[in-house]
Amino acid sequence: MTTQTSKLKTNIIFFVMFVLLVFIDRITKIFSVNTLKEKPDIDIIKGFLQLHYLENRGAAWGMFQGARVIFIIITAIIIIISIVYLIKSDYTKGNLLLRIAIILLISGAIGNLIDRVLYTYVVDFIYVSAINFPVFNVADCYVCIAAALIIIYSLKSEDKAKDKGKEEEHA
């Protein structure tokens, strides 16, 4: 298989992954609006996890309320930079984790961007009451998982660089 064919296949897989992730986020938010907006919380695990409708006009955990335009601009910049990175990056197995993280990041960013544009707020609905954690949504999960994967990728890359440096010293 040629490199071009391999890149095309990889891009198609990542695009399908992106579409599926955004679709899951949208479906869960539509469910939330239609089911939870006018009703009390739904217990998933009593005393631990509930579905609770919330309109978040801020950023993470409701910080910076009312800064919608700034969030839209920052989100658009992050999405553009991420897409450019995906297009320009090499397709080695070594950066697969980073590429998956970026797809998750873009999917989460677009999921919340759609809310900000359509509703002027982000629909949140997952509430971990056992620790009184702020209400969040599926797109937020994508962004958090992406951040964790980027940290893991960075630590692994740093370890590889140290190992390579040690090999060069002993050569």
Coordinates of N, CA and C in Angstrom, one line a residue:
M1 N 0.8 -1.2 0.0 CA 0.0 0.0 0.0 C 0.9 1.2 0.0
T2 N 0.6 2.2 -0.8 CA 1.4 3.4 -0.9 C 1.1 4.3 0.3
T3 N 2.1 5.2 0.5 CA 1.9 6.1 1.6 C 0.7 7.0 1.4
Q4 N 0.4 7.5 0.2 CA -0.8 8.3 -0.1 C -2.0 7.5 0.3
T5 N -2.1 6.3 -0.1 CA -3.3 5.4 0.2 C -3.4 5.3 1.7
S6 N -2.3 5.0 2.3 CA -2.3 4.9 3.8 C -2.8 6.1 4.5
K7 N -2.3 7.3 4.0 CA -2.7 8.6 4.6 C -4.2 8.8 4.4
L8 N -4.7 8.5 3.2 CA -6.1 8.6 2.9 C -7.0 7.8 3.8
K9 N -6.6 6.5 3.9 CA -7.3 5.6 4.8 C -7.4 6.1 6.3
T10 N -6.2 6.6 6.7 CA -6.1 7.1 8.1 C -7.0 8.4 8.2
N11 N -6.9 9.3 7.2 CA -7.8 10.5 7.3 C -9.3 10.1 7.3
I12 N -9.7 9.1 6.5 CA -11.1 8.7 6.5 C -11.5 8.1 7.9
I13 N -10.6 7.3 8.5 CA -10.9 6.7 9.8 C -11.0 7.9 10.8
F14 N -10.1 8.8 10.8 CA -10.2 9.9 11.8 C -11.4 10.8 11.5
F15 N -11.8 11.0 10.3 CA -13.0 11.8 10.0 C -14.2 11.1 10.5
V16 N -14.3 9.8 10.2 CA -15.5 9.0 10.7 C -15.5 9.1 12.2
M17 N -14.4 8.9 12.9 CA -14.3 9.0 14.3 C -14.8 10.4 14.8
F18 N -14.3 11.4 14.2 CA -14.8 12.8 14.5 C -16.3 13.0 14.4
V19 N -16.8 12.5 13.2 CA -18.3 12.7 13.0 C -19.1 11.9 14.0
L20 N -18.6 10.7 14.4 CA -19.3 9.8 15.3 C -19.2 10.5 16.7
L21 N -18.1 11.0 17.1 CA -18.0 11.7 18.4 C -18.9 12.9 18.5
V22 N -18.9 13.7 17.5 CA -19.8 14.9 17.5 C -21.2 14.5 17.5
F23 N -21.6 13.5 16.8 CA -23.0 12.9 16.7 C -23.4 12.5 18.1
I24 N -22.5 11.7 18.8 CA -22.8 11.3 20.2 C -23.1 12.4 21.1
D25 N -22.2 13.4 21.0 CA -22.4 14.6 21.9 C -23.7 15.3 21.6
R26 N -24.0 15.5 20.3 CA -25.3 16.2 19.9 C -26.5 15.4 20.4
I27 N -26.5 14.1 20.2 CA -27.6 13.3 20.6 C -27.8 13.3 22.1
T28 N -26.7 13.3 22.9 CA -26.9 13.3 24.3 C -27.4 14.7 24.8
K29 N -27.0 15.7 24.1 CA -27.5 17.1 24.5 C -28.9 17.3 24.1
I30 N -29.3 16.8 22.9 CA -30.7 16.8 22.5 C -31.6 16.1 23.5
F31 N -31.1 14.9 23.9 CA -31.8 14.1 24.9 C -32.0 14.9 26.2
S32 N -30.9 15.5 26.6 CA -30.9 16.3 27.8 C -31.9 17.4 27.7
V33 N -31.9 18.2 26.6 CA -32.8 19.3 26.5 C -34.3 18.8 26.5
N34 N -34.6 17.7 25.7 CA -35.9 17.2 25.6 C -36.4 16.5 26.8
T35 N -35.5 15.9 27.6 CA -35.9 15.1 28.7 C -35.7 15.7 30.1
L36 N -34.7 16.5 30.3 CA -34.3 17.0 31.6 C -34.7 18.5 31.8
K37 N -34.9 19.2 30.8 CA -35.0 20.7 31.0 C -36.2 21.0 31.9
E38 N -37.3 20.3 31.8 CA -38.5 20.7 32.6 C -38.7 19.6 33.7
K39 N -37.8 18.7 33.9 CA -38.0 17.6 34.9 C -36.9 17.6 36.0
P40 N -37.2 17.0 37.1 CA -36.2 16.9 38.1 C -35.0 15.9 37.6
D41 N -34.0 15.9 38.4 CA -32.9 15.0 38.1 C -33.3 13.6 37.9
I42 N -32.5 12.9 37.1 CA -32.7 11.4 37.0 C -31.5 10.8 37.6
D43 N -31.8 9.9 38.6 CA -30.7 9.1 39.2 C -30.2 8.0 38.3
I44 N -28.9 8.0 38.0 CA -28.3 6.9 37.3 C -27.8 5.9 38.3
I45 N -27.0 6.4 39.2 CA -26.6 5.7 40.4 C -26.9 6.5 41.6
K46 N -27.9 6.1 42.3 CA -28.5 6.9 43.4 C -27.4 7.4 44.4
G47 N -27.4 8.7 44.7 CA -26.4 9.2 45.6 C -25.0 9.4 45.0
F48 N -24.8 9.1 43.7 CA -23.5 9.2 43.1 C -23.5 9.9 41.8
L49 N -24.4 9.5 40.8 CA -24.4 10.0 39.5 C -25.9 10.3 39.0
Q50 N -26.1 11.6 38.6 CA -27.4 12.0 38.2 C -27.3 12.7 36.8
L51 N -28.4 12.7 36.1 CA -28.6 13.6 35.0 C -29.3 14.8 35.4
H52 N -28.7 16.0 35.2 CA -29.2 17.2 35.8 C -28.9 18.3 34.7
Y53 N -30.0 18.9 34.2 CA -29.9 19.9 33.1 C -29.4 21.2 33.6
L54 N -28.4 21.8 32.9 CA -27.8 23.0 33.3 C -27.4 23.8 32.0
E55 N -27.7 25.1 32.0 CA -27.3 25.9 30.8 C -26.0 26.7 31.3
N56 N -24.9 26.3 30.7 CA -23.6 26.9 31.2 C -23.2 28.0 30.2
R57 N -23.3 29.3 30.7 CA -22.9 30.4 29.8 C -21.5 30.8 30.0
G58 N -20.7 30.0 30.7 CA -19.3 30.3 30.9 C -18.4 29.2 30.3
A59 N -17.2 29.1 30.9 CA -16.3 28.0 30.4 C -16.4 26.9 31.4
A60 N -15.3 26.2 31.6 CA -15.3 25.0 32.5 C -15.7 25.4 33.9
W61 N -16.6 24.6 34.4 CA -17.2 24.8 35.7 C -17.9 26.2 35.9
G62 N -18.4 26.7 34.8 CA -19.1 28.0 34.8 C -18.3 29.2 35.0
M63 N -16.9 29.1 34.9 CA -16.1 30.3 35.0 C -16.3 31.2 33.8
F64 N -16.0 32.5 34.0 CA -16.0 33.5 33.0 C -17.4 33.6 32.3
Q65 N -18.4 33.7 33.1 CA -19.8 33.8 32.6 C -19.9 35.0 31.6
G66 N -20.7 34.7 30.5 CA -21.0 35.8 29.6 C -19.9 36.2 28.6
A67 N -18.8 35.4 28.5 CA -17.7 35.7 27.6 C -17.9 34.8 26.3
R68 N -19.1 34.7 25.8 CA -19.4 33.8 24.7 C -18.6 34.1 23.4
V69 N -18.5 35.4 23.0 CA -17.8 35.7 21.8 C -16.3 35.3 21.9
I70 N -15.7 35.6 23.1 CA -14.3 35.2 23.3 C -14.1 33.7 23.2
F71 N -15.1 32.9 23.8 CA -15.0 31.5 23.8 C -15.1 31.0 22.3
I72 N -16.0 31.6 21.6 CA -16.2 31.2 20.2 C -14.9 31.4 19.4
I73 N -14.2 32.6 19.6 CA -13.0 32.9 18.9 C -11.9 32.0 19.3
I74 N -11.7 31.8 20.6 CA -10.6 30.9 21.1 C -10.9 29.5 20.6
T75 N -12.1 29.0 20.6 CA -12.4 27.7 20.2 C -12.1 27.5 18.7
A76 N -12.5 28.5 17.9 CA -12.2 28.5 16.5 C -10.7 28.4 16.2
I77 N -9.9 29.2 16.9 CA -8.5 29.2 16.8 C -7.9 27.8 17.1
I78 N -8.3 27.2 18.2 CA -7.9 25.9 18.7 C -8.2 24.9 17.6
I79 N -9.4 24.9 17.1 CA -9.8 24.0 16.1 C -9.0 24.1 14.8
I80 N -8.7 25.3 14.4 CA -7.9 25.6 13.2 C -6.5 25.1 13.3
I81 N -5.9 25.4 14.5 CA -4.5 25.0 14.8 C -4.5 23.4 14.8
S82 N -5.5 22.8 15.4 CA -5.5 21.4 15.5 C -5.6 20.7 14.2
I83 N -6.5 21.2 13.3 CA -6.7 20.7 12.0 C -5.4 20.8 11.2
V84 N -4.8 22.0 11.2 CA -3.5 22.2 10.5 C -2.5 21.2 11.0
Y85 N -2.4 21.0 12.3 CA -1.4 20.0 12.8 C -1.7 18.6 12.2
L86 N -3.0 18.2 12.2 CA -3.3 16.9 11.7 C -3.0 16.8 10.2
I87 N -3.2 17.8 9.5 CA -2.9 17.8 8.0 C -1.4 17.7 7.8
K88 N -0.6 18.5 8.6 CA 0.8 18.6 8.3 C 1.7 17.5 9.1
S89 N 1.1 16.9 10.1 CA 1.9 15.9 10.8 C 2.2 14.6 10.0
D90 N 3.2 13.9 10.4 CA 3.5 12.7 9.8 C 2.6 11.6 10.3
Y91 N 2.6 10.5 9.6 CA 1.7 9.4 9.9 C 2.4 8.2 10.5
T92 N 3.3 8.4 11.4 CA 4.0 7.3 12.0 C 3.2 6.8 13.2
K93 N 3.4 5.6 13.5 CA 2.7 5.0 14.7 C 3.0 5.7 16.0
G94 N 4.2 6.3 16.0 CA 4.6 7.0 17.3 C 3.7 8.1 17.7
N95 N 3.0 8.7 16.7 CA 2.2 9.9 17.1 C 0.7 9.5 17.0
L96 N 0.3 8.3 16.9 CA -1.1 7.9 16.9 C -1.9 8.4 18.1
L97 N -1.3 8.2 19.2 CA -1.9 8.7 20.5 C -2.2 10.2 20.4
L98 N -1.2 10.9 19.9 CA -1.4 12.4 19.8 C -2.5 12.7 18.8
R99 N -2.6 12.0 17.7 CA -3.6 12.2 16.7 C -5.0 11.9 17.2
I100 N -5.1 10.8 18.0 CA -6.4 10.5 18.6 C -6.8 11.6 19.6
A101 N -5.8 12.1 20.4 CA -6.1 13.1 21.3 C -6.6 14.4 20.6
I102 N -6.0 14.7 19.5 CA -6.4 15.9 18.8 C -7.8 15.7 18.2
I103 N -8.1 14.5 17.7 CA -9.5 14.3 17.2 C -10.5 14.5 18.3
L104 N -10.2 13.9 19.5 CA -11.1 14.1 20.7 C -11.2 15.6 21.0
L105 N -10.1 16.3 21.0 CA -10.1 17.7 21.3 C -11.0 18.5 20.3
I106 N -10.8 18.3 19.0 CA -11.6 18.9 18.0 C -13.1 18.6 18.2
S107 N -13.4 17.3 18.4 CA -14.8 16.9 18.6 C -15.4 17.6 19.7
G108 N -14.7 17.6 20.9 CA -15.3 18.3 22.0 C -15.4 19.8 21.9
A109 N -14.4 20.4 21.2 CA -14.5 21.8 21.0 C -15.7 22.2 20.0
I110 N -15.8 21.4 19.0 CA -16.9 21.6 18.1 C -18.3 21.4 18.7
G111 N -18.4 20.3 19.5 CA -19.6 20.0 20.2 C -20.1 21.2 21.1
N112 N -19.2 21.7 21.8 CA -19.5 22.9 22.7 C -19.7 24.2 21.9
L113 N -18.9 24.3 20.8 CA -19.1 25.5 19.9 C -20.5 25.5 19.3
I114 N -20.9 24.3 18.8 CA -22.3 24.3 18.3 C -23.3 24.8 19.3
D115 N -23.2 24.4 20.5 CA -24.1 24.9 21.6 C -24.0 26.4 21.7
R116 N -22.8 26.9 21.8 CA -22.6 28.4 22.0 C -23.2 29.2 20.8
V117 N -23.1 28.6 19.6 CA -23.6 29.3 18.4 C -25.2 29.2 18.4
L118 N -25.7 28.0 18.6 CA -27.1 27.7 18.5 C -27.9 28.3 19.7
Y119 N -27.4 28.2 20.9 CA -28.2 28.5 22.1 C -27.6 29.7 22.9
T120 N -26.4 30.1 22.7 CA -25.7 31.1 23.5 C -25.2 30.5 24.8
Y121 N -25.3 29.2 25.0 CA -24.8 28.6 26.2 C -24.5 27.1 25.8
V122 N -23.8 26.4 26.7 CA -23.5 25.0 26.5 C -24.4 24.2 27.4
V123 N -25.0 23.2 26.8 CA -25.9 22.2 27.6 C -25.0 21.3 28.4
D124 N -25.1 21.3 29.7 CA -24.4 20.3 30.6 C -25.5 19.5 31.2
F125 N -25.2 18.3 31.6 CA -26.2 17.4 32.2 C -25.7 16.2 33.0
I126 N -24.4 16.0 33.1 CA -23.8 14.9 33.8 C -23.4 15.5 35.2
Y127 N -23.9 14.9 36.3 CA -23.6 15.4 37.6 C -23.2 14.3 38.5
V128 N -21.9 14.4 39.0 CA -21.4 13.4 40.0 C -21.7 14.0 41.3
S129 N -22.8 13.7 41.9 CA -23.2 14.3 43.2 C -22.4 13.7 44.4
A130 N -21.8 12.6 44.2 CA -21.1 12.0 45.4 C -19.9 12.9 45.8
I131 N -19.4 13.7 44.8 CA -18.3 14.6 45.2 C -18.6 16.0 44.8
N132 N -19.9 16.2 44.5 CA -20.4 17.6 44.2 C -19.6 18.2 43.0
F133 N -19.3 17.4 42.0 CA -18.5 17.8 40.9 C -19.3 18.7 40.0
P134 N -18.8 19.8 39.4 CA -19.6 20.6 38.5 C -20.2 19.8 37.4
V135 N -21.4 20.2 37.0 CA -22.1 19.5 35.9 C -21.4 19.7 34.6
F136 N -21.3 18.6 33.8 CA -20.5 18.7 32.5 C -21.3 17.9 31.5
N137 N -20.7 17.7 30.3 CA -21.3 17.0 29.2 C -20.3 16.1 28.5
V138 N -20.8 15.4 27.4 CA -19.9 14.5 26.7 C -18.7 15.2 26.0
A139 N -19.0 16.3 25.4 CA -17.9 17.1 24.8 C -16.8 17.4 25.8
D140 N -17.2 17.8 27.0 CA -16.2 18.1 28.1 C -15.4 16.8 28.4
C141 N -16.0 15.7 28.3 CA -15.3 14.4 28.5 C -14.2 14.2 27.5
Y142 N -14.6 14.5 26.2 CA -13.6 14.4 25.1 C -12.4 15.3 25.3
V143 N -12.7 16.5 25.8 CA -11.6 17.5 25.9 C -10.7 17.0 27.1
C144 N -11.3 16.5 28.2 CA -10.5 16.0 29.3 C -9.7 14.8 29.0
I145 N -10.3 13.9 28.2 CA -9.5 12.7 27.8 C -8.4 13.1 26.8
A146 N -8.7 14.1 26.0 CA -7.7 14.6 25.0 C -6.5 15.2 25.8
A147 N -6.8 16.0 26.8 CA -5.7 16.6 27.6 C -4.9 15.5 28.3
A148 N -5.5 14.5 28.9 CA -4.8 13.4 29.5 C -3.9 12.7 28.5
L149 N -4.4 12.4 27.3 CA -3.6 11.7 26.3 C -2.5 12.6 25.8
I150 N -2.7 13.9 25.7 CA -1.6 14.7 25.3 C -0.5 14.7 26.4
I151 N -0.9 14.7 27.6 CA 0.1 14.7 28.7 C 0.9 13.4 28.6
I152 N 0.2 12.3 28.5 CA 0.8 10.9 28.4 C 1.8 10.9 27.2
Y153 N 1.3 11.4 26.0 CA 2.2 11.5 24.8 C 3.4 12.3 25.1
S154 N 3.2 13.4 25.7 CA 4.4 14.3 26.0 C 5.4 13.6 26.9
L155 N 4.9 13.0 28.0 CA 5.8 12.3 28.9 C 6.5 11.1 28.2
K156 N 5.8 10.4 27.3 CA 6.5 9.3 26.6 C 7.5 9.9 25.6
S157 N 7.2 11.0 25.0 CA 8.1 11.6 24.1 C 9.4 12.1 24.8
E158 N 9.1 12.7 26.0 CA 10.3 13.1 26.8 C 11.2 12.0 27.2
D159 N 10.5 10.9 27.6 CA 11.3 9.7 28.0 C 12.1 9.1 26.8
K160 N 11.5 9.1 25.6 CA 12.2 8.7 24.4 C 13.4 9.6 24.1
A161 N 13.2 10.9 24.3 CA 14.3 11.8 24.0 C 15.4 11.6 25.0
K162 N 15.1 11.4 26.3 CA 16.1 11.1 27.2 C 16.9 9.9 26.9
D163 N 16.2 8.8 26.6 CA 16.8 7.5 26.2 C 17.7 7.7 25.0
K164 N 17.3 8.5 24.0 CA 18.1 8.7 22.8 C 19.3 9.5 23.2
G165 N 19.2 10.5 24.0 CA 20.3 11.3 24.5 C 21.4 10.4 25.2
K166 N 20.9 9.5 26.0 CA 21.8 8.6 26.7 C 22.5 7.6 25.8
E167 N 21.8 7.2 24.8 CA 22.4 6.3 23.7 C 23.5 7.0 23.0
E168 N 23.2 8.3 22.7 CA 24.2 9.1 21.9 C 25.5 9.4 22.8
E169 N 25.3 9.6 24.1 CA 26.4 9.8 25.0 C 27.3 8.6 25.1
H170 N 26.7 7.4 25.0 CA 27.5 6.1 25.2 C 28.1 5.7 23.8
A171 N 27.7 6.3 22.8 CA 28.1 5.8 21.4 C 29.5 6.4 21.1

